[in-house]
Coordinates of C-alpha atoms and ligand atoms in Angstrom, one line a residue:
M21 CA 103.7 81.5 102.4
S22 CA 105.0 84.3 104.6
P23 CA 105.6 83.7 108.3
Q24 CA 104.9 86.8 110.2
S25 CA 105.9 87.5 113.7
E26 CA 104.3 89.9 116.2
S27 CA 106.3 89.5 119.3
K28 CA 105.4 92.9 120.8
R29 CA 101.8 93.6 121.8
P30 CA 100.5 96.4 124.0
D31 CA 100.6 95.9 127.8
G32 CA 97.5 94.5 129.3
S33 CA 96.5 93.0 126.0
A34 CA 95.1 89.5 125.6
I35 CA 94.4 87.0 122.9
L36 CA 91.0 85.3 122.8
V37 CA 90.6 82.1 120.7
T38 CA 86.9 81.5 120.2
H39 CA 84.4 79.1 118.6
A40 CA 86.7 76.2 118.0
M41 CA 84.6 73.5 116.4
Q42 CA 86.7 71.1 118.5
L43 CA 89.1 72.4 121.1
L44 CA 91.5 69.5 122.1
T45 CA 92.6 70.4 125.6
L46 CA 94.4 67.2 126.4
R47 CA 93.7 68.0 130.0
S48 CA 94.2 64.9 132.2
A49 CA 91.0 63.2 133.2
S50 CA 92.7 61.6 136.2
G51 CA 94.8 64.6 137.2
G52 CA 97.9 62.6 136.7
T53 CA 101.1 64.4 135.7
G54 CA 103.1 61.5 134.2
P55 CA 103.1 60.4 130.5
R56 CA 99.8 59.0 129.1
R57 CA 99.5 55.3 128.4
G58 CA 96.9 52.8 127.3
A59 CA 93.4 54.2 127.4
Q60 CA 94.7 57.6 128.5
M61 CA 96.2 58.0 125.1
R62 CA 92.7 58.0 123.6
D63 CA 91.3 60.9 125.7
L64 CA 91.7 64.3 124.0
G65 CA 89.6 66.3 126.5
I66 CA 87.5 67.8 123.6
V67 CA 85.4 71.0 124.2
A68 CA 82.9 71.9 121.5
D69 CA 82.7 75.6 120.7
G70 CA 85.9 75.9 122.6
A71 CA 87.7 79.1 123.7
V72 CA 91.1 79.9 125.2
L73 CA 92.1 83.2 126.8
I74 CA 95.8 84.1 126.7
S75 CA 97.8 86.9 128.4
D76 CA 101.5 87.4 128.7
G77 CA 102.3 84.2 126.8
K78 CA 100.3 82.0 129.2
I79 CA 96.9 80.4 129.1
L80 CA 94.5 82.1 131.5
A81 CA 91.2 80.3 130.9
V82 CA 89.9 77.4 128.9
G83 CA 86.3 76.3 128.3
T84 CA 83.4 76.9 126.0
T85 CA 83.2 80.3 124.2
D86 CA 80.4 81.3 126.6
E87 CA 82.3 80.3 129.7
V88 CA 85.5 82.0 128.8
A89 CA 83.6 85.2 127.8
K90 CA 82.8 85.6 131.5
H91 CA 86.4 85.7 132.6
E92 CA 87.3 88.6 134.9
L93 CA 90.1 89.9 132.6
L94 CA 87.5 90.4 129.8
A95 CA 85.0 91.9 132.2
S96 CA 87.6 94.5 133.2
K97 CA 87.7 95.7 129.6
P98 CA 91.5 95.3 128.8
A99 CA 93.2 97.8 126.5
H100 CA 93.3 95.4 123.6
V101 CA 91.9 91.9 123.0
E102 CA 92.8 90.2 119.7
E103 CA 90.1 87.7 118.9
I104 CA 90.9 84.7 116.7
D105 CA 87.7 83.2 115.5
C106 CA 88.2 79.5 115.0
S107 CA 84.7 78.6 113.6
G108 CA 85.0 75.4 111.6
K109 CA 88.5 74.7 112.9
V110 CA 90.2 72.3 115.2
V111 CA 92.4 73.9 117.9
L112 CA 95.0 71.8 119.8
P113 CA 98.2 72.2 121.8
G114 CA 101.1 73.0 119.5
F115 CA 103.0 69.8 118.5
V116 CA 106.1 69.0 120.6
D117 CA 108.7 67.7 118.2
S118 CA 110.9 65.9 120.7
H119 CA 113.6 64.5 118.3
T120 CA 115.2 66.6 115.6
H121 CA 118.7 67.1 114.0
P122 CA 118.4 70.6 112.5
V123 CA 122.1 71.6 112.6
F124 CA 123.2 70.8 109.0
T125 CA 123.9 72.8 105.9
T126 CA 122.9 70.8 102.8
P127 CA 120.5 68.1 101.8
R128 CA 122.1 64.6 101.2
L129 CA 121.1 64.1 97.6
I130 CA 123.7 61.6 96.7
D131 CA 122.6 59.3 99.5
F132 CA 119.0 59.8 98.4
E133 CA 119.7 58.9 94.8
K134 CA 121.8 55.9 95.8
R135 CA 119.1 54.6 98.1
S136 CA 116.4 55.0 95.4
S137 CA 118.6 52.7 93.3
G138 CA 118.6 50.1 96.1
A139 CA 121.5 50.8 98.5
S140 CA 120.9 50.3 102.2
Y141 CA 121.5 52.7 105.1
E142 CA 124.6 50.8 106.1
E143 CA 126.0 50.5 102.5
I144 CA 125.7 54.2 102.1
A145 CA 127.5 54.8 105.3
E146 CA 130.3 52.4 104.2
A147 CA 130.6 54.3 100.9
G148 CA 131.3 57.6 102.9
G149 CA 127.8 58.8 102.8
G150 CA 125.5 58.9 105.8
I151 CA 126.1 61.0 108.9
R152 CA 129.8 61.6 108.1
A153 CA 128.8 63.3 104.8
S154 CA 127.2 66.1 106.8
L155 CA 130.3 66.6 108.9
R156 CA 132.3 68.8 106.5
G157 CA 129.5 71.3 105.9
V158 CA 129.0 71.8 109.7
R159 CA 132.7 72.0 110.5
D160 CA 133.3 74.6 107.8
A161 CA 130.2 76.7 108.5
R162 CA 130.2 79.9 110.4
T163 CA 127.9 79.9 113.4
E164 CA 125.6 82.4 111.8
E165 CA 125.1 80.1 108.8
L166 CA 124.1 77.3 111.1
V167 CA 121.8 79.6 112.9
Q168 CA 120.1 80.5 109.6
H169 CA 119.6 76.9 108.7
I170 CA 118.2 76.1 112.1
V171 CA 115.8 79.0 112.2
S172 CA 114.5 78.2 108.7
G173 CA 113.8 74.7 109.9
L174 CA 112.0 76.0 113.0
D175 CA 109.9 78.4 110.9
E176 CA 108.8 75.5 108.7
M177 CA 107.9 73.5 111.8
A178 CA 105.8 76.4 113.2
A179 CA 104.0 76.5 109.9
Y180 CA 102.9 72.9 110.5
G181 CA 101.8 73.5 114.0
T182 CA 104.9 72.7 116.0
T183 CA 105.7 75.0 119.0
T184 CA 108.4 73.1 120.9
V185 CA 111.4 71.5 119.3
E186 CA 114.2 69.4 120.7
C187 CA 117.4 70.2 118.7
K188 CA 120.4 68.0 118.6
S189 CA 123.9 68.7 117.6
G190 CA 125.7 65.7 116.1
Y191 CA 127.1 66.6 112.7
G192 CA 130.2 68.4 114.0
L193 CA 131.8 65.4 115.8
N194 CA 134.7 67.2 117.3
F195 CA 134.9 69.6 120.3
A196 CA 134.8 72.8 118.4
A197 CA 132.1 71.9 115.9
E198 CA 129.8 70.3 118.5
M199 CA 130.1 73.4 120.7
K200 CA 129.5 75.6 117.7
S201 CA 126.4 73.6 116.8
L202 CA 125.1 74.0 120.4
E203 CA 125.8 77.7 120.3
A204 CA 124.0 78.0 117.0
I205 CA 121.0 76.2 118.6
R206 CA 121.1 78.7 121.4
E207 CA 121.1 81.7 119.1
A208 CA 118.3 80.2 117.0
S209 CA 116.3 79.7 120.1
H210 CA 116.6 83.5 120.8
Q211 CA 115.4 84.3 117.3
W212 CA 112.4 81.9 117.3
P213 CA 109.4 82.6 119.5
G214 CA 108.7 78.9 120.2
T215 CA 110.6 76.8 122.7
V216 CA 113.8 75.0 121.9
V217 CA 115.4 72.2 124.0
P218 CA 119.1 71.7 123.2
T219 CA 120.7 68.2 123.2
L220 CA 124.4 67.3 122.8
L221 CA 124.6 64.3 120.4
A222 CA 128.4 64.2 119.9
A223 CA 127.9 60.4 120.1
H224 CA 126.1 60.2 116.8
V225 CA 128.9 58.3 115.0
V226 CA 132.7 58.1 115.5
P227 CA 134.3 60.7 113.2
P228 CA 136.9 59.5 110.7
E229 CA 139.9 60.8 112.6
H230 CA 139.0 58.5 115.5
R231 CA 138.0 55.5 113.5
E232 CA 141.0 53.5 114.7
N233 CA 140.4 54.4 118.3
P234 CA 136.8 55.1 119.0
D235 CA 137.4 55.0 122.8
E236 CA 139.5 58.1 122.5
Y237 CA 136.5 59.9 121.0
V238 CA 134.3 58.6 123.8
R239 CA 136.9 60.0 126.3
I240 CA 136.7 63.4 124.6
I241 CA 132.9 63.4 124.8
C242 CA 133.0 62.4 128.5
E243 CA 135.9 64.6 129.7
D244 CA 135.7 67.6 127.4
M245 CA 132.4 68.1 125.6
I246 CA 129.9 67.1 128.3
P247 CA 131.6 69.1 131.1
T248 CA 131.8 72.2 128.8
A249 CA 128.2 71.9 127.5
A250 CA 127.0 71.6 131.1
K251 CA 129.1 74.5 132.4
L252 CA 128.0 76.8 129.7
K253 CA 124.4 75.6 129.9
L254 CA 124.5 74.7 126.2
A255 CA 122.6 71.5 126.5
S256 CA 119.7 70.1 128.6
F257 CA 120.2 66.5 127.4
V258 CA 122.9 64.2 126.2
D259 CA 122.0 61.7 123.5
V260 CA 123.8 58.7 122.2
F261 CA 123.3 56.5 119.1
V262 CA 123.5 52.9 120.4
E263 CA 123.9 50.8 117.3
R264 CA 126.2 48.6 115.3
G265 CA 128.5 51.0 113.5
A266 CA 127.9 53.8 116.0
F267 CA 128.5 53.3 119.8
T268 CA 128.5 50.0 121.8
M269 CA 126.4 49.6 124.9
E270 CA 129.4 49.9 127.1
Q271 CA 130.6 53.1 125.4
S272 CA 127.1 54.5 125.6
Q273 CA 127.0 53.8 129.3
R274 CA 130.2 55.7 129.8
I275 CA 128.7 58.7 128.0
L276 CA 125.4 58.6 129.8
R277 CA 127.2 58.3 133.2
S278 CA 129.2 61.4 132.4
A279 CA 126.0 63.2 131.5
V280 CA 124.3 62.2 134.8
D281 CA 127.4 63.3 136.7
H282 CA 127.1 66.7 135.1
N283 CA 123.3 67.0 135.9
L284 CA 122.2 66.7 132.3
G285 CA 119.2 64.7 131.3
V286 CA 119.8 61.6 129.1
R287 CA 118.1 60.1 126.1
A288 CA 119.2 57.5 123.4
H289 CA 118.7 56.4 119.9
V290 CA 118.4 52.6 120.2
C291 CA 116.9 49.5 118.5
Q292 CA 116.7 51.4 115.2
L293 CA 118.5 48.8 113.0
T294 CA 119.2 46.0 115.4
P295 CA 117.8 44.7 118.7
A296 CA 119.4 45.8 122.0
Q297 CA 118.7 45.0 125.6
L298 CA 117.5 48.2 127.3
S299 CA 118.3 47.6 131.0
P300 CA 121.9 49.0 130.7
L301 CA 120.4 52.3 129.5
L302 CA 117.5 52.4 131.9
E303 CA 119.7 52.6 134.9
F304 CA 120.4 56.2 133.8
H305 CA 116.6 57.1 133.9
P306 CA 116.5 58.3 130.3
A307 CA 113.6 60.8 129.5
S308 CA 113.2 59.0 126.2
L309 CA 114.4 56.1 124.2
D310 CA 114.0 56.7 120.5
H311 CA 113.3 54.7 117.3
M312 CA 112.6 51.4 119.2
D313 CA 111.8 49.4 116.0
F314 CA 113.4 46.3 117.4
V315 CA 112.3 46.5 121.1
S316 CA 111.8 43.1 122.7
D317 CA 108.6 41.9 124.5
E318 CA 110.6 41.8 127.8
D319 CA 111.6 45.4 127.5
V320 CA 108.0 46.5 126.7
A321 CA 107.0 45.0 130.1
L322 CA 109.9 46.8 131.7
L323 CA 109.1 50.2 130.1
A324 CA 105.4 49.9 131.1
K325 CA 106.5 50.4 134.7
L326 CA 108.6 53.5 134.0
D327 CA 108.2 57.1 132.9
T328 CA 110.8 56.8 130.2
V329 CA 108.9 57.6 127.0
S330 CA 109.4 55.6 123.8
T331 CA 109.6 58.1 120.9
L332 CA 108.7 56.6 117.5
L333 CA 110.0 58.1 114.3
P334 CA 108.0 56.7 111.4
A335 CA 109.1 59.4 108.9
A336 CA 112.5 57.8 108.9
N337 CA 111.1 54.4 108.1
Y338 CA 109.1 56.0 105.3
F339 CA 112.1 57.9 103.9
L340 CA 114.4 54.8 104.1
G341 CA 111.7 52.9 102.2
L342 CA 111.4 50.2 104.9
D343 CA 108.5 47.8 105.0
K344 CA 108.7 47.6 108.8
F345 CA 107.6 50.5 111.0
P346 CA 108.1 50.9 114.8
P347 CA 105.8 48.5 116.7
A348 CA 103.4 51.2 118.1
R349 CA 100.6 48.7 118.9
K350 CA 102.8 46.4 120.9
L351 CA 104.1 49.4 122.9
V352 CA 100.8 51.2 123.4
D353 CA 98.8 48.0 124.2
G354 CA 101.7 47.0 126.5
G355 CA 101.2 50.2 128.6
V356 CA 104.3 52.0 127.4
A357 CA 104.1 55.8 127.1
V358 CA 104.7 56.5 123.4
A359 CA 105.6 59.8 121.7
L360 CA 105.9 60.7 118.0
A361 CA 108.5 63.0 116.5
T362 CA 109.8 63.9 113.0
D363 CA 113.5 63.0 113.4
Y364 CA 114.1 65.9 111.0
N365 CA 117.6 65.4 109.5
P366 CA 119.2 65.5 106.1
G367 CA 120.0 61.7 105.8
T368 CA 117.0 59.7 106.9
S369 CA 114.1 62.1 107.6
P370 CA 114.1 65.4 105.7
T371 CA 110.7 66.6 106.9
T372 CA 109.5 69.2 109.4
S373 CA 105.9 68.1 109.3
M374 CA 104.3 66.6 112.4
P375 CA 101.0 66.1 110.5
F376 CA 102.9 63.8 108.1
V377 CA 104.1 61.9 111.1
L378 CA 100.6 61.5 112.4
S379 CA 99.6 60.2 109.0
A380 CA 102.4 57.6 109.0
A381 CA 101.6 56.6 112.6
C382 CA 98.0 55.8 111.7
T383 CA 98.5 54.2 108.3
H384 CA 101.7 52.2 109.0
M385 CA 101.7 51.7 112.8
K386 CA 97.9 51.4 113.4
M387 CA 97.8 54.1 116.0
S388 CA 94.4 55.7 116.3
P389 CA 94.2 59.4 115.4
A390 CA 93.6 60.3 119.0
E391 CA 96.6 58.2 120.2
A392 CA 98.8 59.8 117.5
I393 CA 97.8 63.3 118.7
V394 CA 98.5 62.5 122.4
A395 CA 101.9 61.1 121.3
A396 CA 102.7 64.2 119.3
T397 CA 101.8 66.7 122.0
Y398 CA 101.5 65.8 125.7
N399 CA 103.7 62.7 125.5
G400 CA 106.2 64.6 123.4
A401 CA 106.4 67.1 126.3
C402 CA 107.0 64.3 128.7
A403 CA 109.8 63.0 126.5
L404 CA 111.4 66.4 127.2
R405 CA 110.2 66.5 130.8
L406 CA 108.3 69.7 130.0
Q407 CA 104.7 68.5 130.7
G408 CA 104.3 71.0 133.5
R409 CA 104.4 73.8 130.8
K410 CA 103.7 72.2 127.5
G411 CA 101.6 69.6 125.7
S412 CA 98.0 70.5 126.9
I413 CA 95.8 73.5 126.9
E414 CA 95.2 74.2 130.5
P415 CA 95.3 77.4 132.7
G416 CA 98.9 78.3 133.7
K417 CA 100.5 76.6 130.8
D418 CA 102.5 78.2 128.0
A419 CA 100.2 79.5 125.2
D420 CA 101.4 77.1 122.5
I421 CA 98.5 76.5 120.2
A422 CA 97.9 75.2 116.7
I423 CA 94.8 76.0 114.6
F424 CA 93.9 73.6 111.8
E425 CA 91.5 73.9 108.9
A426 CA 89.5 70.8 110.0
E427 CA 86.1 70.1 111.6
D428 CA 87.2 66.9 113.2
Y429 CA 90.4 66.0 114.9
R430 CA 90.8 62.8 112.8
E431 CA 91.5 65.1 109.8
L432 CA 94.8 66.0 111.3
A433 CA 96.1 62.5 110.5
Y434 CA 93.9 62.0 107.5
W435 CA 95.2 64.6 105.1
F436 CA 98.8 64.1 104.1
G437 CA 101.3 65.9 101.9
V438 CA 99.3 69.1 102.4
N439 CA 99.4 71.7 105.1
R440 CA 96.1 72.4 106.8
C441 CA 97.7 74.3 109.7
R442 CA 96.4 77.9 109.5
Q443 CA 97.9 79.6 112.6
T444 CA 100.3 78.8 115.3
L445 CA 100.7 80.5 118.7
L446 CA 104.2 80.1 120.2
N447 CA 104.4 81.2 123.8
G448 CA 101.5 83.6 122.9
T449 CA 103.1 85.0 119.8
V450 CA 100.9 84.7 116.8
Y451 CA 103.5 83.5 114.4
F452 CA 102.2 81.9 111.2
Q453 CA 99.4 83.2 109.2
G454 CA 98.8 80.6 106.5
G455 CA 95.6 80.5 104.6
N456 CA 95.5 80.3 100.9
S457 CA 98.6 82.4 100.2
H458 CA 100.5 79.6 98.5
Ligands
ZN5 ZN1 117.7 60.8 115.4

């Protein structure tokens, strides 16, 4: 397959997507602007024979093909209109992958092989594998090498229909390598036509040189890394891995407090391997809490009242060979806003495919296909606080659109291990032309 980019088009030109068998607009039936929960997660706002008119990277009009054809821009006979005929296809907002770790250099094949012979995540970390195994590659790499790795990950994501990606640092684990990782994310975001949201995850694990004194590493994060990332506008969010073997709740609070003090958004990896009480994190108003495999019933009730999204990452459970998956039904039925993301990373989730995540969510977490699509688009945008621009196909929003070879939206979660995405529009740039070329 050969991604192909057309970033420049003539002035006054437009793109007209027509005849979508099902256009999933995800427009809000209630007009609400918060994350979707409960029954709202089953409403895709489907238009049959749907069309979308796009100009200057923004959506101008949405409706049936007949309705959109009457738009004044088309009546005024613009210099150039590129029509994309979507007969027999499903068109939806591009996926928002709100949790990825793309700044690494090599796959972790030793970990993979060890795990397939029975070793656990924690046993592998104890043996020097795990997150620390990616550290050397990132510390030694030149920024340009990291940029290349990130862009190739982003290109793959676009090929699967993803248009917005949150990118975390977190394999550098010292000041220089974390800042280099964030700079690489920034450069990659300039080279890729989609939208990238950078996150500082220096608090991924404690690096070996601070193993005897983890609080010193926490101090460096709070006093050096966060202020610098904020000052240079290298990160929108700060993330922390709250877990046995990573950071304690108290250390995590120190880090999140520093983030809030520097006007950065906050998010956390929590309840992945062991249960944790969430209230000490919720006081920082996180945009999202991620993994949530071990969330308690009391915390589900608490989250149902908040706009903090719970981002579930079933591809990690799949790859780790776990029997248990994140409790999506408990969360959705409890009124919590749920998002889905890939957790793309070399250790626990080496996939760039949101359609695979949809499949895992439906087969292993018993989400409905509609719930999974809302979680992978609009609620993903909420997890990045970008729902004003992303996550639905509505006039005024960014022209982020995925076109799938499917006649029914349920097929998006039904086919797995194959790519049925045929075209992706990233901020109005027609990026991936798939088809049968591979
Ligand atoms: Zn993660």
